């Protein structure tokens, strides 16, 4: 009976997914005159087999919006969490993922000021970025520096704005301070390292998988393997601790980070990647990470003179309306870029049809810098073979249990695309 029930459940889920795809197709073909575009579609929350590239009706700008012909899209760890359904209140699938892109202005809606057709721009998008064309309100759009490439632009917005605001708006980074950053080889980690280098005598403690050390050792002052007891290693160098801790992991690292803070130090949580361990959402991993988070005692914070904070750029933009502040930060960052003090680190370029492989590279923590979806790039044949249909192998892989933490052997199997 239990086996029959499982079979019925799987069959029902498969039928629901087919209905979602059918409805999406009907919507896309409802008007024969409507222009179409390629887009990455997430058909449901789960594994990589929930992603496919298909045709979708091209959007048109509404009042106050800018229509952008996309050249490149940023791929972030938060996109992996969206795919698994690991975030609060995600849109109902099918949906187009992605929160940042770069491209060329194709048209503007009524009463849209500040942009002209042909402008090269960077944009934040509240979902829908992984497509050939996007429309987004003008307050989320910024003109690119002349020397910046489209892949660099797609690697710039989320990473550098988040890093800048955490360091300078939240933690008030100043000369002579020290910073501990997790995932130092990732997009945000590399942005943090570059921004810290613009302030005199800042000491950077970086944590990363050992296979990344050769590539990133020059960007930080002290580099440690993420799997060692980094608390003791940091205290050997700086017995009093550090001024700023930037934590994208959560779980047990929260307590470790708070314990490393100097008096008047600031701990900032800006992610929870420890809650993502396997191919699909795991309630066990979520519960384990939540249980490991040290319970914060306000009296203890008061006695130890420590600050604990959280930061989410997407919430700041799309839910809390701080577009003006973000624009000011973007202007400062563009100035630093033009002075050649900062430069986005692009790990690799991937075609839209290679989104599954690109996302797997992030899952394996195999990237150094930012992964970019290049809309105009042609996919390699082996990668494109499963771009539109769910494979049986994908279904089976989704059920397999992934080991926690980094697996260097897994990283080696992923192609590196220039």
Tab-separated table of C-alpha atoms in Angstrom:
chain	number	residue	atom	x	y	z
A	1	UNK	CA	0.000	0.000	0.000
A	2	UNK	CA	2.831	2.410	0.879
A	3	UNK	CA	4.486	1.736	-2.494
A	4	UNK	CA	1.204	2.399	-4.304
A	5	UNK	CA	0.767	5.660	-2.398
A	6	UNK	CA	4.264	6.814	-3.371
A	7	UNK	CA	3.590	5.971	-7.020
A	8	UNK	CA	0.320	7.895	-6.951
A	9	UNK	CA	2.047	10.898	-5.375
A	10	UNK	CA	4.802	10.881	-8.000
A	11	UNK	CA	2.271	10.534	-10.812
A	12	UNK	CA	0.193	13.405	-9.407
A	13	UNK	CA	3.256	15.627	-9.116
A	14	UNK	CA	4.235	14.802	-12.704
A	15	UNK	CA	0.734	15.653	-13.956
A	16	UNK	CA	0.730	18.972	-12.069
A	17	UNK	CA	4.082	19.916	-13.565
A	18	UNK	CA	2.863	19.041	-17.086
A	19	UNK	CA	-0.235	21.179	-16.537
A	20	UNK	CA	1.923	24.134	-15.424
A	21	UNK	CA	4.064	23.810	-18.549
A	22	UNK	CA	0.951	23.491	-20.751
A	23	UNK	CA	-0.607	26.617	-19.237
A	24	UNK	CA	2.657	28.527	-19.698
A	25	UNK	CA	2.762	27.440	-23.352
A	26	UNK	CA	-0.874	28.453	-23.881
A	27	UNK	CA	-0.171	31.877	-22.390
A	28	UNK	CA	2.836	32.322	-24.635
A	29	UNK	CA	0.929	31.415	-27.810
A	30	UNK	CA	-2.373	33.121	-26.987
A	31	UNK	CA	-1.518	35.993	-29.332
A	32	UNK	CA	-0.079	35.076	-32.696
A	33	UNK	CA	1.264	38.613	-33.081
A	34	UNK	CA	3.138	38.628	-29.772
A	35	UNK	CA	6.912	38.649	-30.022
A	36	UNK	CA	8.720	35.817	-28.318
A	37	UNK	CA	12.030	35.467	-26.521
A	38	UNK	CA	14.106	32.736	-24.913
A	39	UNK	CA	13.959	32.495	-21.130
A	40	UNK	CA	14.955	30.115	-18.347
A	41	UNK	CA	11.802	28.719	-16.730
A	42	UNK	CA	11.627	27.187	-13.245
A	43	UNK	CA	8.666	24.808	-13.514
A	44	UNK	CA	8.564	23.937	-9.813
A	45	UNK	CA	10.719	23.972	-6.701
A	46	UNK	CA	13.267	21.175	-6.500
A	47	UNK	CA	16.319	19.898	-8.338
A	48	UNK	CA	18.081	20.900	-11.526
A	49	UNK	CA	15.485	19.040	-13.590
A	50	UNK	CA	12.997	21.820	-12.759
A	51	UNK	CA	14.901	24.212	-15.055
A	52	UNK	CA	14.411	24.483	-18.802
A	53	UNK	CA	14.888	27.046	-21.562
A	54	UNK	CA	11.810	27.785	-23.624
A	55	UNK	CA	10.017	30.499	-25.564
A	56	UNK	CA	8.041	33.120	-23.689
A	57	UNK	CA	6.065	36.188	-24.688
A	58	UNK	CA	8.308	39.244	-24.708
A	59	UNK	CA	7.322	41.870	-22.106
A	60	UNK	CA	6.618	45.502	-22.978
A	61	UNK	CA	7.474	48.406	-20.668
A	62	UNK	CA	4.737	49.884	-18.522
A	63	UNK	CA	4.703	53.426	-17.202
A	64	UNK	CA	7.999	54.235	-15.500
A	65	UNK	CA	9.718	51.090	-16.784
A	66	UNK	CA	12.734	50.432	-19.007
A	67	UNK	CA	12.820	47.597	-21.554
A	68	UNK	CA	16.290	46.046	-21.803
A	69	UNK	CA	17.739	43.698	-24.414
A	70	UNK	CA	19.744	41.497	-22.057
A	71	UNK	CA	23.371	40.668	-22.811
A	72	UNK	CA	24.427	39.013	-19.529
A	73	UNK	CA	22.815	37.848	-16.280
A	74	UNK	CA	24.319	37.294	-12.860
A	75	UNK	CA	23.970	33.900	-11.186
A	76	UNK	CA	24.058	33.909	-7.368
A	77	UNK	CA	23.712	31.455	-4.508
A	78	UNK	CA	20.315	32.987	-3.719
A	79	UNK	CA	19.139	31.729	-7.135
A	80	UNK	CA	19.961	28.203	-6.020
A	81	UNK	CA	17.880	28.776	-2.879
A	82	UNK	CA	15.014	30.085	-5.024
A	83	UNK	CA	15.150	26.934	-7.148
A	84	UNK	CA	14.891	24.757	-4.054
A	85	UNK	CA	12.120	26.882	-2.517
A	86	UNK	CA	14.399	27.795	0.397
A	87	UNK	CA	13.323	31.451	0.582
A	88	UNK	CA	10.290	33.127	2.134
A	89	UNK	CA	7.229	33.771	-0.040
A	90	UNK	CA	8.639	33.006	-3.499
A	91	UNK	CA	6.353	33.546	-6.511
A	92	UNK	CA	4.299	30.574	-7.593
A	93	UNK	CA	6.043	28.648	-10.408
A	94	UNK	CA	6.407	28.567	-13.322
A	95	UNK	CA	8.652	31.609	-13.023
A	96	UNK	CA	11.753	33.119	-14.598
A	97	UNK	CA	14.576	33.341	-11.995
A	98	UNK	CA	17.289	35.970	-11.737
A	99	UNK	CA	17.728	39.350	-10.035
A	100	UNK	CA	20.410	41.213	-12.022
A	101	UNK	CA	21.405	41.744	-15.620
A	102	UNK	CA	23.149	44.053	-18.064
A	103	UNK	CA	22.154	45.033	-21.562
A	104	UNK	CA	20.973	47.756	-23.935
A	105	UNK	CA	17.841	49.898	-23.553
A	106	UNK	CA	15.388	48.920	-26.288
A	107	UNK	CA	12.474	51.171	-25.323
A	108	UNK	CA	11.001	53.040	-22.356
A	109	UNK	CA	7.490	53.300	-20.975
A	110	UNK	CA	5.464	56.469	-20.573
A	111	UNK	CA	6.808	59.055	-18.126
A	112	UNK	CA	10.159	57.269	-17.931
A	113	UNK	CA	12.974	59.759	-17.584
A	114	UNK	CA	16.755	59.479	-17.708
A	115	UNK	CA	17.215	56.732	-20.309
A	116	UNK	CA	17.340	56.622	-24.096
A	117	UNK	CA	17.262	53.811	-26.632
A	118	UNK	CA	20.788	52.407	-26.988
A	119	UNK	CA	21.965	53.174	-23.445
A	120	UNK	CA	24.207	50.468	-21.944
A	121	UNK	CA	22.773	49.677	-18.525
A	122	UNK	CA	22.899	47.519	-15.413
A	123	UNK	CA	19.586	46.588	-13.800
A	124	UNK	CA	18.133	44.937	-10.728
A	125	UNK	CA	15.048	42.859	-11.523
A	126	UNK	CA	12.554	41.382	-9.049
A	127	UNK	CA	12.795	37.949	-10.740
A	128	UNK	CA	12.613	37.500	-14.574
A	129	UNK	CA	16.266	38.457	-15.263
A	130	UNK	CA	17.253	35.199	-17.002
A	131	UNK	CA	15.702	36.069	-20.331
A	132	UNK	CA	16.551	37.803	-23.603
A	133	UNK	CA	14.418	40.822	-22.663
A	134	UNK	CA	13.389	42.268	-19.288
A	135	UNK	CA	11.325	45.239	-18.137
A	136	UNK	CA	12.022	46.836	-14.779
A	137	UNK	CA	11.252	50.200	-13.103
A	138	UNK	CA	13.713	52.962	-13.959
A	139	UNK	CA	14.757	53.377	-10.317
A	140	UNK	CA	16.440	49.952	-10.548
A	141	UNK	CA	18.419	50.809	-13.719
A	142	UNK	CA	21.883	52.422	-13.926
A	143	UNK	CA	24.032	53.521	-16.871
A	144	UNK	CA	27.225	51.484	-17.146
A	145	UNK	CA	30.717	53.002	-17.179
A	146	UNK	CA	32.017	53.215	-20.757
A	147	UNK	CA	34.894	50.775	-20.196
A	148	UNK	CA	32.807	48.124	-18.428
A	149	UNK	CA	31.898	44.969	-20.367
A	150	UNK	CA	28.463	43.374	-20.132
A	151	UNK	CA	29.755	40.294	-18.213
A	152	UNK	CA	31.558	42.606	-15.770
A	153	UNK	CA	28.368	44.641	-15.341
A	154	UNK	CA	26.312	41.537	-14.565
A	155	UNK	CA	28.948	40.564	-11.994
A	156	UNK	CA	28.972	44.039	-10.457
A	157	UNK	CA	25.604	45.080	-9.083
A	158	UNK	CA	24.554	42.594	-6.393
A	159	UNK	CA	28.045	41.663	-5.245
A	160	UNK	CA	29.680	45.064	-4.991
A	161	UNK	CA	26.626	46.912	-3.678
A	162	UNK	CA	26.129	44.291	-0.957
A	163	UNK	CA	29.821	44.297	-0.037
A	164	UNK	CA	30.012	48.111	0.040
A	165	UNK	CA	26.885	48.574	2.136
A	166	UNK	CA	27.896	45.942	4.673
A	167	UNK	CA	31.389	47.352	5.066
A	168	UNK	CA	30.677	51.083	4.998
A	169	UNK	CA	26.970	51.612	5.761
A	170	UNK	CA	26.509	48.916	8.424
A	171	UNK	CA	29.965	48.218	9.904
A	172	UNK	CA	31.587	51.651	9.285
A	173	UNK	CA	34.910	50.261	8.024
A	174	UNK	CA	37.827	52.582	8.764
A	175	UNK	CA	41.604	52.639	8.561
A	176	UNK	CA	43.407	49.976	10.597
A	177	UNK	CA	40.370	47.701	11.141
A	178	UNK	CA	40.199	43.946	10.514
A	179	UNK	CA	37.592	41.944	8.561
A	180	UNK	CA	36.797	38.216	8.515
A	181	UNK	CA	34.926	37.091	5.388
A	182	UNK	CA	33.584	33.615	4.617
A	183	UNK	CA	33.588	32.276	1.028
A	184	UNK	CA	36.430	34.633	0.149
A	185	UNK	CA	36.675	33.153	-3.339
A	186	UNK	CA	33.069	33.879	-4.281
A	187	UNK	CA	31.653	36.985	-5.936
A	188	UNK	CA	30.845	38.838	-2.712
A	189	UNK	CA	34.049	37.669	-1.043
A	190	UNK	CA	36.197	39.040	-3.853
A	191	UNK	CA	34.226	42.312	-3.829
A	192	UNK	CA	34.809	42.613	-0.071
A	193	UNK	CA	38.546	42.043	-0.525
A	194	UNK	CA	38.818	44.711	-3.244
A	195	UNK	CA	36.811	47.283	-1.294
A	196	UNK	CA	38.860	46.673	1.847
A	197	UNK	CA	41.990	47.403	-0.185
A	198	UNK	CA	40.689	50.957	-0.792
A	199	UNK	CA	41.074	51.705	2.948
A	200	UNK	CA	44.597	51.935	4.420
A	201	UNK	CA	45.911	49.164	6.676
A	202	UNK	CA	42.824	46.923	6.679
A	203	UNK	CA	43.594	43.308	7.601
A	204	UNK	CA	41.478	40.722	5.760
A	205	UNK	CA	41.022	37.199	7.100
A	206	UNK	CA	39.589	35.047	4.304
A	207	UNK	CA	38.077	31.553	4.469
A	208	UNK	CA	37.847	29.420	1.328
A	209	UNK	CA	38.219	25.853	0.100
A	210	UNK	CA	41.889	24.953	-0.205
A	211	UNK	CA	41.774	24.435	-3.994
A	212	UNK	CA	41.004	28.179	-4.392
A	213	UNK	CA	43.923	29.405	-2.332
A	214	UNK	CA	46.449	29.808	-5.152
A	215	UNK	CA	44.023	31.958	-7.154
A	216	UNK	CA	42.911	34.286	-4.342
A	217	UNK	CA	45.786	34.400	-1.827
A	218	UNK	CA	46.956	37.812	-3.062
A	219	UNK	CA	43.511	39.373	-2.455
A	220	UNK	CA	43.501	38.791	1.324
A	221	UNK	CA	45.982	39.254	4.161
A	222	UNK	CA	45.513	35.838	5.789
A	223	UNK	CA	43.834	32.885	4.071
A	224	UNK	CA	42.524	29.734	5.796
A	225	UNK	CA	40.928	26.494	4.700
A	226	UNK	CA	37.218	26.699	5.487
A	227	UNK	CA	37.346	23.201	7.003
A	228	UNK	CA	39.947	23.996	9.687
A	229	UNK	CA	39.370	25.508	13.135
A	230	UNK	CA	39.629	29.060	11.831
A	231	UNK	CA	38.782	30.603	15.219
A	232	UNK	CA	42.049	29.392	16.706
A	233	UNK	CA	44.005	30.325	13.569
A	234	UNK	CA	42.668	33.894	13.654
A	235	UNK	CA	43.384	34.240	17.379
A	236	UNK	CA	46.996	33.150	16.839
A	237	UNK	CA	47.429	36.204	14.612
A	238	UNK	CA	45.014	38.579	16.350
A	239	UNK	CA	44.383	37.425	19.942
A	240	UNK	CA	41.868	40.213	20.563
A	241	UNK	CA	39.753	39.150	17.566
A	242	UNK	CA	38.473	41.122	14.567
A	243	UNK	CA	36.379	44.253	14.020
A	244	UNK	CA	33.980	42.928	11.362
A	245	UNK	CA	32.663	39.435	10.560
A	246	UNK	CA	30.763	38.893	7.285
A	247	UNK	CA	28.914	35.573	7.425
A	248	UNK	CA	27.058	34.034	4.467
A	249	UNK	CA	26.929	30.546	6.019
A	250	UNK	CA	24.933	30.809	9.270
A	251	UNK	CA	24.558	27.744	11.528
A	252	UNK	CA	27.435	27.138	13.902
A	253	UNK	CA	29.444	29.942	12.275
A	254	UNK	CA	27.174	32.515	13.923
A	255	UNK	CA	28.460	31.689	17.394
A	256	UNK	CA	32.047	31.480	16.160
A	257	UNK	CA	31.750	34.866	14.488
A	258	UNK	CA	30.295	36.557	17.552
A	259	UNK	CA	33.029	35.015	19.671
A	260	UNK	CA	35.720	36.493	17.414
A	261	UNK	CA	34.444	40.075	17.619
A	262	UNK	CA	36.430	42.753	19.391
A	263	UNK	CA	34.555	45.202	21.633
A	264	UNK	CA	32.517	47.511	19.346
A	265	UNK	CA	32.872	44.901	16.584
A	266	UNK	CA	30.078	44.103	14.123
A	267	UNK	CA	28.834	40.688	12.997
A	268	UNK	CA	26.730	40.754	9.792
A	269	UNK	CA	24.714	37.809	8.505
A	270	UNK	CA	23.966	38.132	4.788
A	271	UNK	CA	23.216	34.545	3.756
A	272	UNK	CA	22.495	31.031	4.946
A	273	UNK	CA	24.232	28.723	2.491
A	274	UNK	CA	24.791	26.062	5.160
A	275	UNK	CA	21.079	25.325	4.851
A	276	UNK	CA	21.684	24.095	1.284
A	277	UNK	CA	23.389	20.729	1.297
A	278	UNK	CA	21.696	18.439	-1.242
A	279	UNK	CA	20.081	18.755	-4.634
A	280	UNK	CA	16.680	19.628	-3.199
A	281	UNK	CA	15.371	21.377	-0.116
A	282	UNK	CA	16.188	19.476	3.070
A	283	UNK	CA	14.165	20.180	6.199
A	284	UNK	CA	16.780	18.258	8.187
A	285	UNK	CA	19.574	20.582	6.989
A	286	UNK	CA	17.403	23.614	7.694
A	287	UNK	CA	16.590	22.404	11.206
A	288	UNK	CA	20.212	21.479	11.889
A	289	UNK	CA	21.492	24.905	10.827
A	290	UNK	CA	18.776	26.655	12.812
A	291	UNK	CA	19.576	24.596	15.916
A	292	UNK	CA	23.288	25.435	15.599
A	293	UNK	CA	22.653	29.181	15.566
A	294	UNK	CA	23.744	30.606	18.895
A	295	UNK	CA	20.866	32.204	20.752
A	296	UNK	CA	21.645	35.903	21.093
A	297	UNK	CA	21.392	37.335	24.597
A	298	UNK	CA	20.894	41.133	24.461
A	299	UNK	CA	22.389	41.521	27.939
A	300	UNK	CA	25.528	39.712	26.787
A	301	UNK	CA	25.774	41.997	23.734
A	302	UNK	CA	25.443	44.981	26.069
A	303	UNK	CA	28.136	43.723	28.408
A	304	UNK	CA	30.562	42.784	25.608
A	305	UNK	CA	29.910	45.903	23.470
A	306	UNK	CA	29.162	43.895	20.319
A	307	UNK	CA	26.861	44.575	17.365
A	308	UNK	CA	24.907	41.920	15.464
A	309	UNK	CA	23.226	42.813	12.169
A	310	UNK	CA	21.624	41.320	9.087
A	311	UNK	CA	21.723	42.472	5.480
A	312	UNK	CA	19.617	41.604	2.412
A	313	UNK	CA	20.058	43.833	-0.633
A	314	UNK	CA	17.026	42.331	-2.383
A	315	UNK	CA	14.771	43.143	0.570
A	316	UNK	CA	16.274	46.627	0.802
A	317	UNK	CA	15.462	47.266	-2.857
A	318	UNK	CA	12.203	45.483	-3.511
A	319	UNK	CA	10.480	45.469	-0.104
A	320	UNK	CA	11.896	48.438	1.793
A	321	UNK	CA	12.152	50.986	-1.016
A	322	UNK	CA	15.717	52.226	-0.411
A	323	UNK	CA	16.411	52.782	-4.115
A	324	UNK	CA	17.866	56.252	-3.521
A	325	UNK	CA	20.490	54.943	-1.108
A	326	UNK	CA	21.432	52.117	-3.468
A	327	UNK	CA	21.797	54.581	-6.362
A	328	UNK	CA	24.183	56.684	-4.259
A	329	UNK	CA	26.235	53.556	-3.531
A	330	UNK	CA	26.282	52.605	-7.224
A	331	UNK	CA	27.621	56.052	-8.102
A	332	UNK	CA	30.444	55.643	-5.565
A	333	UNK	CA	31.248	52.180	-6.918
A	334	UNK	CA	31.289	53.406	-10.526
A	335	UNK	CA	33.776	56.069	-9.446
A	336	UNK	CA	36.021	53.418	-7.864
A	337	UNK	CA	35.739	51.315	-11.032
A	338	UNK	CA	36.698	54.249	-13.246
A	339	UNK	CA	39.702	54.853	-10.973
A	340	UNK	CA	40.639	51.165	-11.517
A	341	UNK	CA	40.471	50.488	-7.780
A	342	UNK	CA	37.873	47.716	-8.168
A	343	UNK	CA	37.064	45.269	-10.954
A	344	UNK	CA	34.485	42.434	-10.957
A	345	UNK	CA	35.958	38.929	-11.034
A	346	UNK	CA	34.144	36.785	-13.617
A	347	UNK	CA	34.559	33.060	-13.016
A	348	UNK	CA	33.038	31.782	-16.255
A	349	UNK	CA	30.462	32.420	-18.993
A	350	UNK	CA	27.549	30.062	-19.678
A	351	UNK	CA	24.794	29.953	-22.280
A	352	UNK	CA	21.182	30.054	-21.077
A	353	UNK	CA	20.919	26.389	-22.067
A	354	UNK	CA	23.825	25.618	-19.707
A	355	UNK	CA	22.082	27.037	-16.628
A	356	UNK	CA	21.899	23.625	-14.935
A	357	UNK	CA	25.649	23.096	-15.186
A	358	UNK	CA	26.333	26.648	-14.040
A	359	UNK	CA	24.072	26.221	-11.038
A	360	UNK	CA	25.776	22.926	-10.184
A	361	UNK	CA	29.128	24.750	-10.155
A	362	UNK	CA	27.778	27.169	-7.554
A	363	UNK	CA	26.317	24.282	-5.543
A	364	UNK	CA	29.749	22.629	-5.512
A	365	UNK	CA	31.335	25.932	-4.407
A	366	UNK	CA	33.588	25.577	-7.438
A	367	UNK	CA	33.558	29.194	-8.610
A	368	UNK	CA	36.173	31.891	-8.074
A	369	UNK	CA	34.271	35.117	-8.613
A	370	UNK	CA	30.944	35.396	-10.428
A	371	UNK	CA	29.223	33.010	-12.818
A	372	UNK	CA	27.543	34.754	-15.752
A	373	UNK	CA	24.785	33.646	-18.110
A	374	UNK	CA	25.789	35.048	-21.503
A	375	UNK	CA	22.547	35.378	-23.467
A	376	UNK	CA	24.306	35.459	-26.845
A	377	UNK	CA	26.626	32.523	-26.140
A	378	UNK	CA	26.029	29.284	-28.014
A	379	UNK	CA	25.847	26.219	-25.764
A	380	UNK	CA	28.239	23.322	-26.112
A	381	UNK	CA	26.358	20.328	-27.597
A	382	UNK	CA	26.721	18.052	-24.576
A	383	UNK	CA	25.332	20.670	-22.215
A	384	UNK	CA	22.466	21.733	-24.452
A	385	UNK	CA	21.150	18.190	-24.957
A	386	UNK	CA	18.890	18.375	-21.888
A	387	UNK	CA	18.016	22.061	-21.928
A	388	UNK	CA	14.307	21.757	-22.617
A	389	UNK	CA	13.187	18.411	-21.274
A	390	UNK	CA	13.417	16.712	-17.900
A	391	UNK	CA	15.612	13.607	-18.064
A	392	UNK	CA	15.101	10.396	-16.191
A	393	UNK	CA	18.663	10.701	-14.931
A	394	UNK	CA	17.791	14.071	-13.484
A	395	UNK	CA	14.914	12.560	-11.553
A	396	UNK	CA	17.186	9.873	-10.149
A	397	UNK	CA	19.951	12.298	-9.241
A	398	UNK	CA	17.484	14.447	-7.354
A	399	UNK	CA	16.695	11.566	-5.022
A	400	UNK	CA	20.331	10.852	-4.200
A	401	UNK	CA	21.660	12.316	-1.003
A	402	UNK	CA	24.422	14.892	-1.411
A	403	UNK	CA	27.266	15.026	1.091
A	404	UNK	CA	27.549	18.149	3.208
A	405	UNK	CA	30.309	20.673	2.684
A	406	UNK	CA	32.761	20.954	-0.199
A	407	UNK	CA	33.702	17.984	-2.326
A	408	UNK	CA	36.771	18.680	-4.407
A	409	UNK	CA	36.165	15.653	-6.629
A	410	UNK	CA	32.727	17.000	-7.522
A	411	UNK	CA	34.221	20.376	-8.417
A	412	UNK	CA	36.723	18.800	-10.788
A	413	UNK	CA	33.967	17.268	-12.917
A	414	UNK	CA	32.493	20.669	-13.765
A	415	UNK	CA	33.677	22.321	-16.997
A	416	UNK	CA	35.269	25.753	-16.804
A	417	UNK	CA	34.002	27.881	-19.671
A	418	UNK	CA	35.768	31.067	-20.721
